[in-house]
Amino acid sequence: MASGLLLGGAIAALVSAAVPAHNPSGFEDPPPDKIVINIATVNGSGCPAGTAAVAVSDDNTAFTVTYSAYLAQVGGNSDPTAFRKNCQLNLKVHVPSGFTYAIASADYRGFASLQPGATAVQRASYYFQGSSSTVFKNHPLNGAYNDNWQATDTTDWAQLVWAPCGVQRNFNINTELRVNAGTSSPAKVSFMTMDSTDGDISTVYHMAWKECPGK
């Protein structure tokens, strides 16, 4: 798979407000040149070859990852290993000269059908190549549940992890879905997805920008 999965073919325009440079939060306008994101590698039971794609918003303030085969389940005739699915994306981000970026927030969406007594959790962590992984952020669900779900990870400005200036460091996203049967009937299936029957569910990552020193 790897670099053959380029931009496009994902979701239409994304919307994420860019905060002006004079804003006391410290955010700056995104660079005028378009960024490009390629999938360098993709590994995990939740994203088999050909089932994940990346697209960048027109205003350079967000990118979307779409999945088409990301599902964890337990109960019934489920495979014993299907209760946990994961995906690690290694993204090569081509940033306009003189700028750096950080991931300010991430929006996750999917669908879950959990029997009474069953539980599920979506979790994610992020890190740049050569640096330590961030702590996983967890979003639990409890059965009975049969609906779409949405979760958001946000990071305060002071705690943002910025890409090194002037050096190419790939960005890694680790996600996981886990379903636990709990006290639910073993004969009934509970599942959680990051996809849908009528099209791919998208995960949107909102980007913060700032100029590198000396630009």
mmCIF file of C-alpha atoms in Angstrom:
data_model
loop_
_atom_site.group_PDB
_atom_site.id
_atom_site.type_symbol
_atom_site.label_atom_id
_atom_site.label_comp_id
_atom_site.label_asym_id
_atom_site.label_seq_id
_atom_site.Cartn_x
_atom_site.Cartn_y
_atom_site.Cartn_z
ATOM 1 C CA MET A 1 0.000 0.000 0.000
ATOM 2 C CA ALA A 2 2.301 2.747 1.378
ATOM 3 C CA SER A 3 2.917 5.747 -0.853
ATOM 4 C CA GLY A 4 0.501 4.591 -3.507
ATOM 5 C CA LEU A 5 -2.300 5.995 -1.390
ATOM 6 C CA LEU A 6 -2.108 9.719 -2.082
ATOM 7 C CA LEU A 7 -4.543 12.522 -1.515
ATOM 8 C CA GLY A 8 -7.999 12.615 -2.920
ATOM 9 C CA GLY A 9 -10.905 10.238 -3.091
ATOM 10 C CA ALA A 10 -11.842 10.921 0.509
ATOM 11 C CA ILE A 11 -14.253 13.584 1.743
ATOM 12 C CA ALA A 12 -15.327 16.938 0.345
ATOM 13 C CA ALA A 13 -14.359 20.275 1.886
ATOM 14 C CA LEU A 14 -13.522 20.367 5.576
ATOM 15 C CA VAL A 15 -14.165 23.359 7.777
ATOM 16 C CA SER A 16 -11.864 24.492 10.568
ATOM 17 C CA ALA A 17 -11.420 28.131 11.631
ATOM 18 C CA ALA A 18 -7.869 29.475 11.420
ATOM 19 C CA VAL A 19 -7.082 31.910 14.251
ATOM 20 C CA PRO A 20 -5.289 35.102 13.118
ATOM 21 C CA ALA A 21 -1.666 35.675 14.138
ATOM 22 C CA HIS A 22 -2.551 38.584 16.441
ATOM 23 C CA ASN A 23 -4.881 36.378 18.463
ATOM 24 C CA PRO A 24 -3.572 36.004 22.047
ATOM 25 C CA SER A 25 -3.892 32.216 21.766
ATOM 26 C CA GLY A 26 -0.761 32.235 19.614
ATOM 27 C CA PHE A 27 -2.244 30.569 16.543
ATOM 28 C CA GLU A 28 -1.164 31.949 13.176
ATOM 29 C CA ASP A 29 -2.767 31.940 9.751
ATOM 30 C CA PRO A 30 -2.078 28.772 7.774
ATOM 31 C CA PRO A 31 0.601 29.036 5.064
ATOM 32 C CA PRO A 32 -0.632 30.209 1.651
ATOM 33 C CA ASP A 33 0.950 27.254 -0.150
ATOM 34 C CA LYS A 34 -0.956 23.996 -0.105
ATOM 35 C CA ILE A 35 0.413 21.241 2.095
ATOM 36 C CA VAL A 36 0.600 17.678 0.817
ATOM 37 C CA ILE A 37 0.142 14.592 2.951
ATOM 38 C CA ASN A 38 1.064 11.100 1.767
ATOM 39 C CA ILE A 39 0.592 7.856 3.661
ATOM 40 C CA ALA A 40 4.123 6.499 4.113
ATOM 41 C CA THR A 41 3.041 3.292 5.839
ATOM 42 C CA VAL A 42 -0.164 1.894 7.301
ATOM 43 C CA ASN A 43 -0.289 -1.061 9.653
ATOM 44 C CA GLY A 44 -2.955 -2.730 11.745
ATOM 45 C CA SER A 45 -5.948 -5.010 11.745
ATOM 46 C CA GLY A 46 -8.314 -2.028 11.465
ATOM 47 C CA CYS A 47 -6.867 -0.710 8.220
ATOM 48 C CA PRO A 48 -6.024 -3.520 5.761
ATOM 49 C CA ALA A 49 -4.296 -2.558 2.518
ATOM 50 C CA GLY A 50 -6.397 -0.191 0.417
ATOM 51 C CA THR A 51 -8.860 0.765 3.176
ATOM 52 C CA ALA A 52 -7.432 4.092 4.448
ATOM 53 C CA ALA A 53 -6.978 7.396 2.590
ATOM 54 C CA VAL A 54 -5.994 10.984 3.443
ATOM 55 C CA ALA A 55 -7.233 14.323 2.075
ATOM 56 C CA VAL A 56 -6.288 17.906 2.994
ATOM 57 C CA SER A 57 -8.764 20.772 3.289
ATOM 58 C CA ASP A 58 -8.541 23.607 0.765
ATOM 59 C CA ASP A 59 -7.578 26.114 3.481
ATOM 60 C CA ASN A 60 -4.788 23.938 4.958
ATOM 61 C CA THR A 61 -6.368 23.917 8.415
ATOM 62 C CA ALA A 62 -7.418 20.263 8.564
ATOM 63 C CA PHE A 63 -6.957 16.854 7.029
ATOM 64 C CA THR A 64 -9.221 13.831 6.955
ATOM 65 C CA VAL A 65 -8.470 10.136 7.217
ATOM 66 C CA THR A 66 -11.199 7.832 5.925
ATOM 67 C CA TYR A 67 -11.533 4.130 6.712
ATOM 68 C CA SER A 68 -13.666 1.481 5.023
ATOM 69 C CA ALA A 69 -12.929 -1.669 7.055
ATOM 70 C CA TYR A 70 -12.377 -0.567 10.658
ATOM 71 C CA LEU A 71 -14.612 -2.758 12.866
ATOM 72 C CA ALA A 72 -14.202 -4.490 16.258
ATOM 73 C CA GLN A 73 -16.766 -6.990 17.565
ATOM 74 C CA VAL A 74 -17.485 -9.715 20.112
ATOM 75 C CA GLY A 75 -20.214 -12.314 20.606
ATOM 76 C CA GLY A 76 -21.985 -14.717 18.298
ATOM 77 C CA ASN A 77 -19.617 -16.219 15.727
ATOM 78 C CA SER A 78 -17.082 -13.387 16.016
ATOM 79 C CA ASP A 79 -13.426 -14.282 15.636
ATOM 80 C CA PRO A 80 -11.815 -14.381 19.125
ATOM 81 C CA THR A 81 -9.276 -11.748 18.040
ATOM 82 C CA ALA A 82 -11.888 -9.367 16.568
ATOM 83 C CA PHE A 83 -12.636 -7.647 19.894
ATOM 84 C CA ARG A 84 -9.700 -5.270 19.297
ATOM 85 C CA LYS A 85 -8.754 -3.518 16.064
ATOM 86 C CA ASN A 86 -6.000 -0.963 15.646
ATOM 87 C CA CYS A 87 -4.389 1.177 12.986
ATOM 88 C CA GLN A 88 -1.085 3.051 12.885
ATOM 89 C CA LEU A 89 -0.749 5.636 10.148
ATOM 90 C CA ASN A 90 2.678 7.033 9.336
ATOM 91 C CA LEU A 91 2.103 10.261 7.407
ATOM 92 C CA LYS A 92 4.695 12.184 5.413
ATOM 93 C CA VAL A 93 3.656 15.841 5.659
ATOM 94 C CA HIS A 94 5.182 18.233 3.112
ATOM 95 C CA VAL A 95 4.996 21.644 4.818
ATOM 96 C CA PRO A 96 5.655 24.976 3.053
ATOM 97 C CA SER A 97 9.094 26.385 3.843
ATOM 98 C CA GLY A 98 9.324 28.440 7.008
ATOM 99 C CA PHE A 99 6.303 26.929 8.758
ATOM 100 C CA THR A 100 5.662 24.225 11.293
ATOM 101 C CA TYR A 101 2.450 22.609 12.473
ATOM 102 C CA ALA A 102 0.835 20.737 15.344
ATOM 103 C CA ILE A 103 -2.387 18.777 15.684
ATOM 104 C CA ALA A 104 -4.716 20.969 17.745
ATOM 105 C CA SER A 105 -7.710 18.623 17.800
ATOM 106 C CA ALA A 106 -9.044 15.426 16.270
ATOM 107 C CA ASP A 107 -12.668 14.491 15.578
ATOM 108 C CA TYR A 108 -13.570 10.794 15.352
ATOM 109 C CA ARG A 109 -16.870 9.368 14.124
ATOM 110 C CA GLY A 110 -18.360 5.934 13.686
ATOM 111 C CA PHE A 111 -21.219 3.625 14.613
ATOM 112 C CA ALA A 112 -21.666 1.252 17.546
ATOM 113 C CA SER A 113 -24.189 -1.447 18.402
ATOM 114 C CA LEU A 114 -23.632 -2.686 21.944
ATOM 115 C CA GLN A 115 -25.762 -5.231 23.792
ATOM 116 C CA PRO A 116 -26.828 -4.482 27.391
ATOM 117 C CA GLY A 117 -23.798 -5.139 29.584
ATOM 118 C CA ALA A 118 -21.238 -4.727 26.792
ATOM 119 C CA THR A 119 -18.724 -1.872 26.648
ATOM 120 C CA ALA A 120 -16.464 -0.326 24.012
ATOM 121 C CA VAL A 121 -13.705 2.259 23.817
ATOM 122 C CA GLN A 122 -12.093 4.345 21.085
ATOM 123 C CA ARG A 123 -8.565 5.559 21.834
ATOM 124 C CA ALA A 124 -5.828 7.465 20.029
ATOM 125 C CA SER A 125 -2.308 8.804 20.479
ATOM 126 C CA TYR A 126 -0.026 10.920 18.290
ATOM 127 C CA TYR A 127 3.709 11.478 17.892
ATOM 128 C CA PHE A 128 6.362 12.696 15.479
ATOM 129 C CA GLN A 129 9.034 10.321 14.207
ATOM 130 C CA GLY A 130 11.877 10.136 16.724
ATOM 131 C CA SER A 131 9.853 11.497 19.656
ATOM 132 C CA SER A 132 7.873 9.879 22.440
ATOM 133 C CA SER A 133 4.236 8.927 21.919
ATOM 134 C CA THR A 134 1.567 11.002 23.605
ATOM 135 C CA VAL A 135 -0.631 9.417 26.239
ATOM 136 C CA PHE A 136 -3.635 7.599 24.778
ATOM 137 C CA LYS A 137 -6.898 9.503 25.046
ATOM 138 C CA ASN A 138 -9.862 7.217 25.707
ATOM 139 C CA HIS A 139 -13.546 7.607 24.790
ATOM 140 C CA PRO A 140 -15.744 4.851 26.304
ATOM 141 C CA LEU A 141 -19.252 3.694 25.365
ATOM 142 C CA ASN A 142 -21.601 1.527 27.428
ATOM 143 C CA GLY A 143 -24.381 -0.779 26.224
ATOM 144 C CA ALA A 144 -27.164 -0.857 25.513
ATOM 145 C CA TYR A 145 -26.204 1.442 22.628
ATOM 146 C CA ASN A 146 -27.210 1.491 18.968
ATOM 147 C CA ASP A 147 -26.297 4.769 17.277
ATOM 148 C CA ASN A 148 -23.586 6.872 15.693
ATOM 149 C CA TRP A 149 -20.830 8.033 18.018
ATOM 150 C CA GLN A 150 -18.466 10.990 17.937
ATOM 151 C CA ALA A 151 -15.396 11.806 20.037
ATOM 152 C CA THR A 152 -13.016 14.778 20.055
ATOM 153 C CA ASP A 153 -9.464 15.063 21.369
ATOM 154 C CA THR A 154 -8.306 18.630 22.011
ATOM 155 C CA THR A 155 -4.926 20.026 23.066
ATOM 156 C CA ASP A 156 -4.270 23.377 24.749
ATOM 157 C CA TRP A 157 -1.919 25.724 22.901
ATOM 158 C CA ALA A 158 0.769 25.464 25.588
ATOM 159 C CA GLN A 159 0.775 21.664 25.314
ATOM 160 C CA LEU A 160 0.880 21.352 21.517
ATOM 161 C CA VAL A 161 3.702 19.229 20.125
ATOM 162 C CA TRP A 162 5.194 20.994 17.105
ATOM 163 C CA ALA A 163 6.950 19.403 14.156
ATOM 164 C CA PRO A 164 10.691 20.254 14.144
ATOM 165 C CA CYS A 165 11.530 23.193 11.883
ATOM 166 C CA GLY A 166 13.686 22.463 8.865
ATOM 167 C CA VAL A 167 13.658 18.680 9.387
ATOM 168 C CA GLN A 168 11.357 16.056 7.852
ATOM 169 C CA ARG A 169 9.704 14.089 10.648
ATOM 170 C CA ASN A 170 6.824 11.809 9.740
ATOM 171 C CA PHE A 171 3.687 12.091 11.861
ATOM 172 C CA ASN A 172 2.239 8.966 13.461
ATOM 173 C CA ILE A 173 -1.386 8.414 14.461
ATOM 174 C CA ASN A 174 -2.252 5.347 16.535
ATOM 175 C CA THR A 175 -5.941 4.524 16.915
ATOM 176 C CA GLU A 176 -7.756 1.596 18.459
ATOM 177 C CA LEU A 177 -11.282 0.228 18.816
ATOM 178 C CA ARG A 178 -11.961 -2.312 21.576
ATOM 179 C CA VAL A 179 -15.244 -4.082 22.451
ATOM 180 C CA ASN A 180 -15.804 -6.066 25.657
ATOM 181 C CA ALA A 181 -18.730 -8.465 25.988
ATOM 182 C CA GLY A 182 -19.001 -7.806 29.736
ATOM 183 C CA THR A 183 -22.219 -9.267 31.085
ATOM 184 C CA SER A 184 -23.974 -9.358 27.695
ATOM 185 C CA SER A 185 -25.277 -12.588 26.172
ATOM 186 C CA PRO A 186 -22.406 -14.512 24.471
ATOM 187 C CA ALA A 187 -24.762 -15.374 21.604
ATOM 188 C CA LYS A 188 -25.384 -11.738 20.667
ATOM 189 C CA VAL A 189 -22.945 -9.588 18.713
ATOM 190 C CA SER A 190 -21.715 -6.187 19.895
ATOM 191 C CA PHE A 191 -19.573 -4.067 17.575
ATOM 192 C CA MET A 192 -17.995 -0.662 17.065
ATOM 193 C CA THR A 193 -16.839 0.783 13.742
ATOM 194 C CA MET A 194 -15.033 3.695 12.184
ATOM 195 C CA ASP A 195 -16.894 3.149 8.912
ATOM 196 C CA SER A 196 -20.498 3.005 7.659
ATOM 197 C CA THR A 197 -22.676 1.101 5.195
ATOM 198 C CA ASP A 198 -23.452 4.197 3.134
ATOM 199 C CA GLY A 199 -19.926 5.555 2.799
ATOM 200 C CA ASP A 200 -16.725 6.018 4.726
ATOM 201 C CA ILE A 201 -16.753 7.685 8.103
ATOM 202 C CA SER A 202 -14.089 10.347 8.351
ATOM 203 C CA THR A 203 -11.659 11.264 11.089
ATOM 204 C CA VAL A 204 -10.764 14.962 10.930
ATOM 205 C CA TYR A 205 -7.520 16.354 12.342
ATOM 206 C CA HIS A 206 -7.421 20.148 12.813
ATOM 207 C CA MET A 207 -4.009 21.748 12.424
ATOM 208 C CA ALA A 208 -2.395 24.707 14.193
ATOM 209 C CA TRP A 209 0.336 26.663 12.392
ATOM 210 C CA LYS A 210 3.198 28.979 13.339
ATOM 211 C CA GLU A 211 6.231 30.444 11.586
ATOM 212 C CA CYS A 212 9.624 28.906 12.264
ATOM 213 C CA PRO A 213 12.263 31.117 13.952
ATOM 214 C CA GLY A 214 14.247 33.196 11.484
ATOM 215 C CA LYS A 215 11.624 33.066 8.719
#
